[in-house]
Amino acid sequence: MLSDRQRLILNAIVDNYIHSAEPVGSRTISKREDIGYSSATIRNEMSDLEELGYLEQPHTSAGRVPSTKGYRFYVDNLIQPHLLNEQDLVKLKQLFAERILHAEQVVEYTAQILTQLTNYTAIVLGPEIFEHRLRNVQIVPLNETQAVAIIVTHTGRVENKLIDLPDGIGSSEIERLVNLLNHRLTDVPLWQLRQRLYQEISGEMRRHTEQYEEMLQLLDQSFQQEETDRVYLSGATKIMNQPEFRDVDKVKDILELLEQHDQLLHMLGMPANGLTVRIGQENQLDAIKQCSIITASYSLGGKPVGMVGILGPTRMEYSRVITVLNHLAEGLSRMLTSQFEK
Amino acid sequence: MLSDRQRLILNAIVDNYIHSAEPVGSRTISKREDIGYSSATIRNEMSDLEELGYLEQPHTSAGRVPSTKGYRFYVDNLIQPHLLNEQDLVKLKQLFAERILHAEQVVEYTAQILTQLTNYTAIVLGPEIFEHRLRNVQIVPLNETQAVAIIVTHTGRVENKLIDLPDGIGSSEIERLVNLLNHRLTDVPLWQLRQRLYQEISGEMRRHTEQYEEMLQLLDQSFQQEETDRVYLSGATKIMNQPEFRDVDKVKDILELLEQHDQLLHMLGMPANGLTVRIGQENQLDAIKQCSIITASYSLGGKPVGMVGILGPTRMEYSRVITVLNHLAEGLSRMLTSQFEK
DNA sequence: TTTAGCACTCGATAGCTATGAGTGCTAACA
DNA sequence: TGTTAGCACTCATAGCTATCGAGTGCTAAA
């Protein structure tokens, strides 16, 4: 276990490095107001901290830099709660003050506000669709052969798909079909739709055999599409402001990853409850082993359905970011829950 | 006017520079198979071409690089039609072979294929909405106070918006309202909707005064949203593969521009018929004065409604890009027109 | 008109040195 | 026994110079 002084010094080093991006020397630390020891003492402690794996030295005659383990300890044990200033709070309030908003728009704005407040890249996962329940189905014919199928969920999400109509199907037939679907499938979770179709109403639907096939296809594709389209990014280029990412090759790997929404989704995994911090080497993907990712889940009626996250350098303002994410996640949860929990 | 030999040499220089990214020297050119002159002769011609403004010299002891004017001449007068290989053609065909596709998905795939074929950043503008006509309006209540309003256009595009319902409105009232709207507004171009609402049915609607206000708001916002959401990007990071963009600052400016869809939209302007090439300095925005943008418009029933484009370094494979863009624009036009022109 | 030849230019590269931030260790001090 | 002053040592970085060579422009000959 670390002594109090070691913790104090580690905290000072991480703090300093976060803001300077330069390896921190013993003298820098000893000059700080909250430290009452000479540089020699600090040097000894730093040496110990390095031996214990909390610090690293880029080269012999340079200062020290926190290791992944060092950041981890900092995040888990040393972090001080960050207080947001008036301005930041106003921005957050404004987001949740807008009442008439599309679910997708809220998510998009959230991402934007996140980057504005943190100056890092924001990643937001829109609410998980599998828990969404069917509210309404519509089929709007465009001409003799084509129509748009529209699915509305109880959360107000709208999915739509262009479909080819079977030959010779009439508008009254379609209307009857839509009525049947709405009657039988309202409030069914989307992921059960196919199953229910098969089990319960395929019989009645079989009069329009082809239509039935396409309906299944449509729903199928709707889900797949959803999986990757839940990812909202903002401020992807912010990483280039960081001095340790002045190298095009590093940046390129990161930005390419950000373009691949399916990979992001896979990396972030299912939204677990609460806050997750992934620091540097703890990340699986090579491209972001010099980055940290912090995510917070938001929930609908107590169940986590999506997440808000920040991607930045390992040398990130953890305290501030965590505070902002918690605020946003809470706000989103409250908003979602109050809207749809009745 | 340039002599035949000057054209030959300019062509050789541009060609060479496009592939090597290095200033081209006289010896390199004189060694080419299609050139039968010594390096000294080439030097004299190069000197002349520089005086005329077609070439530039990074410094005295370096080779020459085409100027914006040089590229312009190359594009306007020297370019040879590029033949696509079998593989490329297959990819293009596959795109248009997929029948059951959402309009937005086609556009997204188009962008992806563009980057795949060219290795540059693709920018695609989805079909202009102002020409779209209303096909169908739906209002789906979610609970007592909220509903989703859905607009379907004759091209199969679906816009939706969460709205607050006025207090105490009943579902039969909503149904009547929707029927009224569908009855009166079908086939009206979207941009006329507000006007028509005011002129023709505000009277009948006034029974539900509040609803009427929100309907207007909804449509209004629908348009605005559309304006920037028409932009689809793919392969934004490709620019980093170019040796002249190894500098984070240059790249940053470009990528930041790409994040601002409204700026892109403004820069690209209304889709004029046919092909547009903007080379280097010809671009208004500083961030892309070292880039070229090539766009081709696609049309619906003869009228241009959107465009496909490529953003790359000035040192771009113009011939190939132009061919690919023409293919795609044509394909999109055919697809759109055959789908919706009946 | 073309080309060989040659002096000249100038960016890029390699090698060298000086600088200084920072360390580890030792010995003196409280 | 913990702390600190002092000092030799390390090593990345900046700046300087010399060298190299790709490429030019000009002149004179073919």
XYZ file of C-alpha atoms (C1' of nucleotides) in Angstrom:
744
model
C 0.000 0.000 0.000
C 1.138 3.521 -0.680
C 2.010 5.873 2.165
C 0.162 9.136 2.490
C 3.152 11.012 1.178
C 3.435 8.744 -1.801
C -0.201 9.319 -2.603
C 0.277 13.037 -2.244
C 3.225 12.995 -4.608
C 1.619 10.669 -7.133
C -1.417 12.904 -7.154
C 0.759 15.967 -7.725
C 2.615 14.286 -10.569
C -0.518 13.131 -12.379
C -2.120 16.512 -11.889
C 0.890 18.259 -13.269
C 1.324 15.958 -16.215
C -2.336 16.239 -17.157
C -1.940 19.950 -17.615
C 1.607 20.229 -18.940
C 1.936 17.109 -21.096
C 5.648 17.143 -20.182
C 7.449 14.607 -18.010
C 7.422 15.942 -14.464
C 10.671 16.497 -12.565
C 11.269 16.392 -8.832
C 11.954 20.102 -8.603
C 8.637 21.007 -10.225
C 6.839 18.999 -7.594
C 8.851 20.289 -4.643
C 8.009 23.837 -5.680
C 4.278 23.224 -5.471
C 2.546 24.925 -2.578
C 0.953 21.780 -1.235
C 4.304 19.991 -1.020
C 6.741 20.723 1.765
C 9.664 18.543 0.790
C 12.863 19.178 -1.065
C 13.466 17.874 -4.535
C 15.810 15.213 -3.172
C 13.096 13.725 -1.019
C 10.688 13.798 -3.931
C 13.319 12.086 -6.031
C 13.568 9.243 -3.582
C 9.818 8.816 -3.471
C 9.572 9.005 -7.221
C 12.170 6.310 -7.512
C 10.101 4.115 -5.222
C 6.904 4.883 -7.108
C 8.608 3.896 -10.312
C 9.787 0.642 -8.800
C 6.215 -0.048 -7.743
C 5.032 0.538 -11.314
C 3.091 3.755 -10.852
C 5.504 5.931 -12.805
C 7.617 5.602 -15.911
C 10.648 7.362 -17.243
C 10.798 8.115 -20.965
C 14.607 8.181 -20.621
C 17.125 8.473 -17.784
C 17.503 12.208 -17.763
C 13.837 13.061 -18.122
C 11.160 13.521 -15.518
C 8.504 10.939 -14.780
C 5.216 10.166 -16.435
C 2.324 8.228 -14.874
C 1.988 4.641 -16.056
C -1.386 3.036 -16.752
C -1.207 1.644 -13.227
C -0.478 5.150 -11.954
C -3.502 6.639 -13.678
C -5.595 3.763 -12.423
C -4.618 4.458 -8.842
C -5.216 8.144 -9.391
C -8.691 7.550 -10.779
C -9.643 4.982 -8.157
C -8.212 6.651 -5.060
C -6.951 10.167 -5.506
C -9.422 12.033 -7.656
C -11.097 15.063 -6.128
C -14.666 15.793 -7.152
C -14.693 18.518 -9.766
C -17.003 21.471 -9.479
C -18.538 22.772 -12.647
C -18.653 26.518 -13.117
C -21.785 28.546 -13.737
C -21.331 28.600 -17.496
C -21.049 24.835 -17.792
C -24.112 24.284 -15.661
C -26.109 26.644 -17.830
C -25.173 24.682 -20.925
C -26.241 21.441 -19.333
C -29.516 22.912 -18.196
C -30.282 24.278 -21.622
C -29.958 20.845 -23.170
C -32.580 19.381 -20.912
C -34.778 22.448 -21.043
C -35.644 21.948 -24.714
C -38.857 20.073 -24.462
C -39.911 19.268 -27.984
C -37.176 17.001 -29.109
C -36.754 13.954 -31.161
C -35.003 11.160 -29.291
C -32.230 11.097 -31.869
C -31.784 14.816 -31.649
C -31.320 14.750 -27.918
C -28.591 12.186 -28.379
C -26.911 14.252 -31.043
C -27.037 17.427 -28.975
C -25.724 15.517 -26.010
C -22.685 14.513 -28.011
C -22.138 18.097 -29.099
C -22.408 19.468 -25.596
C -20.035 16.834 -24.332
C -17.298 17.944 -26.716
C -17.968 21.567 -25.993
C -17.596 21.045 -22.276
C -14.583 18.756 -22.365
C -12.748 19.461 -25.601
C -12.418 15.754 -26.184
C -14.158 13.433 -28.600
C -17.669 12.470 -27.520
C -19.190 9.083 -28.214
C -22.849 8.601 -27.420
C -24.819 5.418 -27.838
C -28.469 6.021 -28.571
C -30.983 4.083 -26.512
C -30.842 0.356 -27.018
C -33.610 -0.646 -29.320
C -34.200 -4.161 -28.164
C -36.155 -2.978 -25.208
C -38.316 -0.763 -27.350
C -41.892 -1.813 -27.808
C -43.940 -1.482 -30.919
C -46.331 1.409 -30.860
C -47.520 1.546 -34.401
C -46.921 0.136 -37.866
C -47.715 1.964 -41.083
C -47.368 0.961 -44.711
C -47.594 3.909 -47.077
C -47.813 2.980 -50.770
C -45.806 5.198 -53.091
C -47.023 3.715 -56.363
C -48.247 0.341 -57.670
C -45.086 -1.520 -56.797
C -43.499 0.228 -53.870
C -44.270 1.345 -50.371
C -42.587 2.603 -47.247
C -43.000 0.564 -44.109
C -42.771 2.576 -40.911
C -42.337 1.320 -37.378
C -42.901 3.614 -34.413
C -41.730 2.490 -30.971
C -43.178 3.521 -27.635
C -40.170 5.769 -27.120
C -40.951 7.722 -30.252
C -38.271 6.191 -32.399
C -39.161 5.823 -36.062
C -37.663 3.191 -38.350
C -38.523 3.069 -42.012
C -37.729 0.942 -44.994
C -38.569 0.972 -48.666
C -40.250 -2.248 -49.715
C -41.441 -3.797 -52.953
C -45.093 -4.659 -52.896
C -46.203 -8.060 -54.175
C -47.946 -7.919 -57.529
C -51.582 -7.076 -57.511
C -52.003 -6.312 -53.859
C -54.710 -3.732 -53.250
C -54.755 -0.812 -50.845
C -57.646 -2.290 -48.887
C -55.651 -5.459 -48.423
C -52.743 -3.458 -47.122
C -54.997 -1.589 -44.786
C -56.383 -4.798 -43.380
C -52.882 -6.133 -42.935
C -51.729 -3.022 -41.109
C -54.756 -3.155 -38.843
C -54.036 -6.765 -38.062
C -50.407 -5.986 -37.225
C -51.297 -3.048 -35.031
C -53.979 -4.999 -33.277
C -51.824 -7.977 -32.492
C -48.337 -6.563 -32.081
C -48.715 -3.322 -30.168
C -46.491 -3.284 -27.086
C -44.460 -6.260 -28.250
C -40.700 -5.663 -27.828
C -39.073 -5.241 -31.218
C -36.790 -8.216 -30.825
C -39.791 -10.476 -30.404
C -41.589 -9.249 -33.483
C -40.327 -11.868 -35.902
C -41.046 -14.686 -33.510
C -44.538 -13.418 -32.812
C -45.217 -13.018 -36.474
C -44.299 -16.633 -37.077
C -46.124 -18.026 -34.082
C -49.301 -16.044 -33.967
C -50.268 -14.373 -37.166
C -48.450 -16.077 -39.977
C -51.601 -18.072 -40.519
C -53.830 -15.093 -41.019
C -51.171 -13.383 -43.062
C -50.576 -16.263 -45.389
C -53.281 -14.994 -47.744
C -50.665 -12.415 -48.762
C -47.766 -14.785 -48.757
C -45.223 -12.567 -50.395
C -46.029 -9.606 -48.242
C -45.379 -11.786 -45.260
C -41.886 -12.677 -46.389
C -41.039 -9.065 -46.982
C -42.371 -8.001 -43.667
C -39.965 -10.349 -41.973
C -37.112 -9.113 -44.101
C -37.971 -5.547 -43.321
C -37.963 -6.066 -39.585
C -34.794 -8.051 -39.795
C -32.979 -5.297 -41.632
C -34.405 -2.677 -39.358
C -32.625 -4.266 -36.437
C -29.337 -4.674 -38.191
C -29.343 -1.108 -39.316
C -30.057 -0.022 -35.806
C -27.076 -1.798 -34.338
C -24.481 0.456 -35.926
C -26.551 3.571 -36.328
C -26.841 4.022 -32.607
C -23.383 5.556 -32.481
C -23.157 9.340 -32.426
C -19.817 11.105 -32.545
C -18.856 14.682 -32.034
C -15.508 16.447 -32.071
C -13.566 13.577 -33.589
C -10.798 15.979 -34.552
C -10.286 17.218 -30.996
C -7.644 14.588 -30.398
C -5.399 16.535 -32.758
C -5.200 19.352 -30.241
C -3.226 17.135 -27.894
C 0.535 17.575 -28.158
C 1.146 13.830 -27.875
C -0.916 13.315 -31.015
C 0.997 15.520 -33.405
C 1.826 12.392 -35.349
C -0.415 11.752 -38.320
C -0.058 7.984 -38.102
C -1.273 7.764 -34.521
C -4.173 10.082 -35.241
C -5.053 8.200 -38.376
C -5.477 4.911 -36.547
C -7.748 6.537 -34.027
C -9.895 8.377 -36.552
C -10.215 5.275 -38.692
C -11.476 3.420 -35.685
C -13.997 6.172 -35.016
C -15.310 5.751 -38.544
C -16.103 2.114 -37.876
C -19.202 2.315 -35.764
C -19.582 -1.423 -35.487
C -16.125 -1.717 -33.964
C -16.897 1.068 -31.505
C -20.089 -0.630 -30.516
C -18.296 -3.894 -29.999
C -15.586 -2.222 -27.966
C -17.979 -0.379 -25.696
C -20.022 -3.477 -25.065
C -23.407 -3.615 -23.409
C -24.134 -0.662 -21.175
C -23.346 -1.789 -17.649
C -24.786 0.297 -14.887
C -22.717 3.263 -13.790
C -19.350 4.583 -14.802
C -16.545 2.797 -16.612
C -13.008 4.089 -17.065
C -10.665 2.374 -19.483
C -7.135 3.688 -19.269
C -4.418 3.377 -21.904
C -3.124 -0.165 -22.080
C -6.327 -1.438 -20.538
C -7.967 -0.919 -23.902
C -8.074 -3.928 -26.184
C -7.618 -2.117 -29.474
C -4.094 -1.073 -30.373
C -5.204 2.179 -31.962
C -6.320 3.574 -28.615
C -3.750 2.154 -26.240
C -2.566 5.722 -25.707
C -6.097 6.918 -25.030
C -8.566 6.627 -22.227
C -12.258 6.082 -22.597
C -14.740 7.003 -19.934
C -18.366 6.004 -20.269
C -21.445 6.453 -18.173
C -24.679 4.640 -18.800
C -28.084 6.237 -18.790
C -31.211 4.319 -18.143
C -34.887 4.078 -18.802
C -36.870 3.096 -15.753
C -33.792 1.906 -13.890
C -32.495 -0.259 -16.706
C -29.373 0.907 -18.584
C -30.209 1.440 -22.256
C -27.372 3.548 -23.634
C -24.216 5.387 -22.766
C -22.404 8.686 -23.035
C -18.649 8.584 -23.339
C -15.471 10.523 -23.861
C -12.366 9.503 -25.761
C -9.235 11.451 -24.910
C -5.544 11.016 -24.234
C -4.568 8.963 -21.173
C -3.486 12.331 -19.868
C -7.114 13.338 -19.550
C -8.900 15.591 -17.099
C -10.503 12.606 -15.453
C -12.173 14.470 -12.677
C -13.881 17.006 -14.876
C -14.889 14.482 -17.506
C -16.378 12.129 -14.951
C -18.413 14.926 -13.442
C -19.748 16.049 -16.802
C -20.597 12.505 -17.869
C -22.423 11.822 -14.641
C -24.453 14.986 -15.048
C -25.397 14.134 -18.594
C -26.186 10.505 -17.928
C -28.382 11.481 -15.029
C -30.125 14.132 -17.061
C -30.773 11.768 -19.932
C -32.106 9.102 -17.608
C -34.456 11.548 -15.940
C -35.624 12.848 -19.273
C -36.229 9.431 -20.796
C -37.855 8.028 -17.719
C -40.196 10.928 -17.125
C -41.215 10.836 -20.770
C -41.940 7.182 -21.231
C -42.431 5.582 -17.877
C -46.154 6.199 -17.594
C -1.512 29.198 -76.697
C 0.652 26.249 -75.838
C 2.534 24.386 -78.546
C 1.978 20.696 -79.011
C 5.300 19.986 -77.386
C 4.507 22.160 -74.417
C 1.217 20.332 -73.955
C 3.008 17.021 -74.194
C 5.518 18.058 -71.565
C 2.976 19.646 -69.244
C 0.937 16.495 -69.456
C 3.973 14.383 -68.639
C 4.840 16.551 -65.659
C 1.359 16.517 -64.174
C 1.098 12.801 -64.757
C 4.377 12.187 -63.059
C 3.695 14.443 -60.136
C 0.296 12.899 -59.531
C 1.921 9.553 -58.981
C 5.199 10.489 -57.336
C 4.235 13.507 -55.202
C 7.798 14.747 -55.756
C 8.798 17.799 -57.785
C 9.559 16.603 -61.309
C 12.959 17.243 -62.869
C 13.829 17.600 -66.523
C 15.768 14.353 -66.621
C 12.850 12.344 -65.307
C 10.716 13.646 -68.130
C 13.315 13.178 -70.860
C 13.674 9.532 -69.830
C 9.973 8.816 -70.397
C 9.231 6.641 -73.406
C 6.764 9.057 -74.954
C 9.282 11.910 -74.879
C 12.045 12.108 -77.445
C 13.947 15.144 -76.226
C 16.987 15.655 -74.066
C 16.784 17.034 -70.599
C 18.182 20.359 -71.784
C 15.321 20.837 -74.218
C 12.840 19.898 -71.542
C 14.507 22.388 -69.235
C 13.979 25.171 -71.709
C 10.337 24.265 -72.158
C 9.827 23.961 -68.444
C 11.285 27.380 -67.975
C 8.806 28.742 -70.488
C 5.908 26.899 -68.887
C 6.871 28.371 -65.551
C 6.967 31.852 -67.018
C 3.473 31.266 -68.408
C 2.257 30.264 -64.969
C 1.602 26.573 -65.522
C 4.436 25.367 -63.324
C 6.002 26.368 -60.042
C 9.332 25.741 -58.415
C 9.387 25.037 -54.652
C 12.992 26.307 -54.668
C 15.692 26.928 -57.258
C 17.360 23.582 -57.102
C 14.204 21.499 -57.111
C 12.119 20.163 -59.949
C 8.793 21.663 -60.961
C 5.290 21.218 -59.646
C 2.070 22.050 -61.518
C 0.387 25.290 -60.442
C -3.365 25.602 -60.081
C -3.371 27.007 -63.592
C -1.348 23.996 -64.735
C -3.822 21.544 -63.262
C -6.666 23.526 -64.742
C -5.173 23.261 -68.218
C -4.504 19.585 -67.657
C -8.078 18.922 -66.605
C -9.621 21.028 -69.368
C -7.418 20.007 -72.266
C -5.062 17.136 -71.645
C -6.923 14.492 -69.703
C -7.301 11.090 -71.320
C -10.484 9.159 -70.627
C -9.824 6.561 -67.976
C -10.954 2.990 -68.449
C -12.227 1.173 -65.396
C -11.083 -2.379 -64.895
C -13.345 -5.357 -64.541
C -13.255 -5.337 -60.749
C -14.310 -1.710 -60.492
C -17.179 -2.207 -62.885
C -18.420 -5.156 -60.872
C -18.502 -3.048 -57.737
C -20.482 -0.345 -59.460
C -22.938 -2.837 -60.859
C -23.479 -4.446 -57.492
C -24.505 -1.146 -55.984
C -27.266 -0.642 -58.476
C -28.265 -4.283 -58.494
C -29.589 -4.138 -54.925
C -33.229 -3.476 -55.479
C -34.833 -3.123 -52.106
C -33.141 -0.084 -50.763
C -33.945 2.871 -48.708
C -33.106 6.140 -50.463
C -30.762 7.100 -47.657
C -29.043 3.755 -47.776
C -28.316 4.046 -51.469
C -26.683 7.385 -50.807
C -24.626 5.987 -47.966
C -23.471 2.991 -49.990
C -22.635 5.297 -52.861
C -20.320 7.256 -50.609
C -18.665 4.066 -49.412
C -18.126 2.729 -52.919
C -16.710 6.057 -54.003
C -13.983 5.921 -51.376
C -13.284 2.294 -52.082
C -12.793 2.971 -55.767
C -10.781 6.165 -55.461
C -9.099 6.069 -52.050
C -10.128 9.651 -51.504
C -12.779 11.184 -49.282
C -16.288 10.904 -50.701
C -18.955 13.536 -50.188
C -22.461 12.736 -51.314
C -25.461 15.033 -51.129
C -28.722 13.193 -50.730
C -31.563 14.180 -53.020
C -32.774 17.734 -52.577
C -35.920 17.708 -50.577
C -37.606 20.814 -51.853
C -38.826 19.072 -54.943
C -40.259 16.237 -52.938
C -44.002 15.993 -52.788
C -46.057 14.959 -49.845
C -47.312 11.426 -50.050
C -48.670 10.854 -46.618
C -48.871 12.325 -43.140
C -49.242 10.298 -39.950
C -49.548 11.306 -36.340
C -48.919 8.424 -33.965
C -49.759 9.161 -30.300
C -47.301 7.726 -27.797
C -49.215 8.666 -24.668
C -51.597 11.380 -23.506
C -49.222 14.231 -24.156
C -46.893 13.180 -26.919
C -46.959 11.917 -30.455
C -44.713 11.348 -33.414
C -45.538 13.178 -36.607
C -44.381 11.415 -39.749
C -44.134 12.777 -43.254
C -43.625 10.465 -46.220
C -42.620 11.965 -49.562
C -43.371 10.560 -52.992
C -39.728 9.475 -53.216
C -40.060 7.331 -50.137
C -38.228 9.652 -47.813
C -39.502 9.659 -44.231
C -39.194 12.609 -41.875
C -40.320 12.383 -38.301
C -40.541 14.595 -35.285
C -41.619 14.237 -31.703
C -44.392 16.677 -30.841
C -46.270 17.694 -27.727
C -49.994 17.251 -28.077
C -52.286 20.049 -26.946
C -54.103 19.254 -23.736
C -57.229 17.219 -24.042
C -57.087 16.404 -27.699
C -58.668 13.058 -28.484
C -57.536 10.339 -30.836
C -60.603 10.782 -33.044
C -59.768 14.460 -33.388
C -56.265 13.589 -34.419
C -57.558 11.092 -36.900
C -59.829 13.675 -38.461
C -56.966 16.128 -38.649
C -54.686 13.617 -40.334
C -57.402 12.748 -42.830
C -57.870 16.403 -43.609
C -54.173 16.911 -44.138
C -53.817 13.872 -46.354
C -56.859 14.802 -48.346
C -55.771 18.360 -49.001
C -52.006 18.213 -49.112
C -51.099 15.053 -50.989
C -48.764 15.807 -53.905
C -47.979 19.284 -52.640
C -44.223 20.012 -52.740
C -42.836 20.153 -49.239
C -41.684 23.720 -49.513
C -45.243 24.825 -50.209
C -46.721 23.016 -47.249
C -46.627 25.889 -44.790
C -48.088 28.311 -47.270
C -50.897 25.937 -48.181
C -51.642 25.292 -44.569
C -52.055 28.995 -43.962
C -54.032 29.708 -47.090
C -56.297 26.749 -47.414
C -56.847 24.831 -44.234
C -55.936 27.016 -41.351
C -59.625 27.820 -41.074
C -60.724 24.260 -40.747
C -57.805 23.533 -38.456
C -58.382 26.425 -36.158
C -60.653 24.315 -34.008
C -57.425 22.777 -32.742
C -55.496 25.997 -32.563
C -52.495 24.759 -30.688
C -52.104 21.712 -32.817
C -52.011 23.987 -35.807
C -49.135 26.005 -34.426
C -47.154 22.900 -33.702
C -47.832 21.470 -37.096
C -46.229 24.516 -38.649
C -43.294 24.312 -36.309
C -42.846 20.676 -37.071
C -42.711 21.204 -40.806
C -40.437 24.136 -40.420
C -37.940 22.159 -38.399
C -38.213 19.234 -40.716
C -36.831 21.364 -43.521
C -34.028 22.842 -41.517
C -32.942 19.493 -40.291
C -32.948 18.232 -43.819
C -30.616 20.932 -45.030
C -27.574 19.682 -43.160
C -28.475 16.046 -42.863
C -28.252 15.581 -46.566
C -24.484 15.321 -46.375
C -22.946 11.854 -46.349
C -19.223 11.355 -45.915
C -17.041 8.338 -46.282
C -13.309 7.852 -45.911
C -12.628 11.196 -44.269
C -9.293 9.881 -43.027
C -8.055 8.957 -46.502
C -6.454 12.347 -46.894
C -3.901 11.259 -44.308
C -2.504 8.726 -46.749
C -1.225 11.522 -48.945
C 2.426 12.412 -48.332
C 1.705 16.141 -48.612
C -0.690 15.848 -45.682
C 1.645 14.400 -43.086
C 1.164 17.587 -41.127
C -1.414 17.383 -38.365
C -2.357 21.044 -38.644
C -3.249 20.880 -42.299
C -5.213 17.702 -41.818
C -6.967 19.111 -38.795
C -8.343 22.071 -40.721
C -9.676 19.797 -43.410
C -11.262 17.287 -41.056
C -12.820 20.051 -39.013
C -14.383 21.400 -42.165
C -15.725 17.963 -43.000
C -17.413 17.844 -39.600
C -19.370 20.988 -40.400
C -21.990 19.773 -42.785
C -23.624 23.149 -43.153
C -20.358 24.641 -44.364
C -19.889 21.800 -46.825
C -23.375 22.310 -48.124
C -22.775 25.998 -48.545
C -19.485 25.402 -50.295
C -20.867 22.884 -52.732
C -23.806 25.092 -53.603
C -26.844 24.075 -55.564
C -26.291 21.099 -57.792
C -25.607 22.464 -61.256
C -26.032 20.063 -64.100
C -22.979 18.003 -64.933
C -19.450 17.926 -63.629
C -17.609 20.555 -61.598
C -13.896 20.566 -60.821
C -12.526 22.944 -58.202
C -8.745 22.933 -58.095
C -6.550 24.116 -55.228
C -6.579 27.888 -55.010
C -9.885 28.001 -56.854
C -11.535 26.889 -53.627
C -12.890 29.633 -51.430
C -12.147 28.047 -48.089
C -8.564 28.263 -46.849
C -8.617 24.810 -45.309
C -8.864 23.161 -48.709
C -6.754 25.414 -50.879
C -4.375 22.483 -51.224
C -7.179 20.163 -52.221
C -9.337 19.613 -55.237
C -13.014 18.859 -55.202
C -14.775 17.170 -58.058
C -18.533 16.859 -58.067
C -21.064 15.387 -60.449
C -24.773 15.961 -60.132
C -27.397 13.296 -60.407
C -30.936 14.013 -61.390
C -34.510 12.961 -61.057
C -36.420 13.254 -64.283
C -33.794 15.474 -65.895
C -33.566 17.888 -62.995
C -30.438 17.857 -60.821
C -31.350 17.008 -57.229
C -28.100 15.991 -55.575
C -24.442 15.359 -56.134
C -21.620 12.896 -55.644
C -18.181 14.284 -55.013
C -14.580 13.566 -54.163
C -12.219 15.566 -52.021
C -8.545 14.818 -52.556
C -5.174 16.522 -52.882
C -4.703 18.837 -55.868
C -2.399 16.066 -56.995
C -5.407 13.881 -57.621
C -6.072 11.190 -60.197
C -8.462 13.464 -62.035
C -9.134 11.173 -64.925
C -10.050 8.174 -62.845
C -12.105 10.155 -60.366
C -14.076 11.878 -63.085
C -14.887 8.581 -64.735
C -16.033 7.005 -61.491
C -18.156 10.020 -60.551
C -19.830 10.082 -63.942
C -20.657 6.408 -63.676
C -22.163 6.819 -60.230
C -24.085 9.970 -61.027
C -25.545 8.334 -64.094
C -26.432 5.204 -62.188
C -28.112 7.162 -59.414
C -30.074 9.229 -61.896
C -31.272 6.146 -63.712
C -32.202 4.470 -60.469
C -34.102 7.450 -59.070
C -35.832 8.236 -62.305
C -36.974 4.703 -63.019
C -38.248 4.404 -59.453
C -40.221 7.583 -59.127
C -40.973 8.957 -62.550
C -44.210 7.133 -63.091
C 16.722 24.003 -83.123
C 18.695 20.729 -80.198
C 21.901 19.045 -77.003
C 26.231 18.371 -74.341
C 28.730 20.421 -70.768
C 29.547 22.933 -66.765
C 29.180 26.148 -62.991
C 25.993 27.232 -59.624
C 22.086 26.934 -56.131
C 20.109 25.337 -52.186
C 17.463 21.915 -49.465
C 18.450 17.790 -47.079
C 21.396 14.984 -44.281
C 25.041 13.690 -41.150
C 28.104 14.727 -37.653
C 29.606 17.501 -34.000
C 29.241 20.306 -29.748
C 27.093 22.822 -26.145
C 23.256 23.140 -23.147
C 20.430 22.059 -19.459
C 16.829 19.508 -17.269
C 16.750 15.837 -14.552
C 18.565 11.849 -12.180
C 21.000 8.806 -8.501
C 24.092 8.662 -4.974
C 26.696 10.178 -0.986
C 27.441 12.531 2.985
C 26.066 15.871 6.245
C 22.393 17.539 9.070
C 18.272 17.771 12.413
C 16.168 7.837 11.079
C 14.284 10.814 7.876
C 15.598 14.886 5.163
C 18.356 17.659 2.349
C 22.455 19.823 0.048
C 25.820 18.828 -3.253
C 27.786 16.810 -7.167
C 28.873 13.767 -10.937
C 26.534 11.656 -14.609
C 23.024 10.937 -18.487
C 20.892 12.036 -22.530
C 17.501 14.486 -25.506
C 17.548 18.711 -27.908
C 19.124 22.780 -30.438
C 22.310 24.828 -33.187
C 26.169 24.801 -36.094
C 28.971 23.355 -40.099
C 30.391 20.505 -43.869
C 29.056 17.636 -47.383
C 26.126 15.811 -50.953
C 23.448 15.757 -54.911
C 19.332 16.700 -57.563
C 18.214 20.043 -60.433
C 18.761 24.394 -62.726
C 20.358 28.098 -66.209
C 23.470 29.393 -69.478
C 26.836 28.887 -73.152
C 28.700 26.947 -77.006
C 28.923 23.382 -80.293
C 26.489 20.179 -83.432
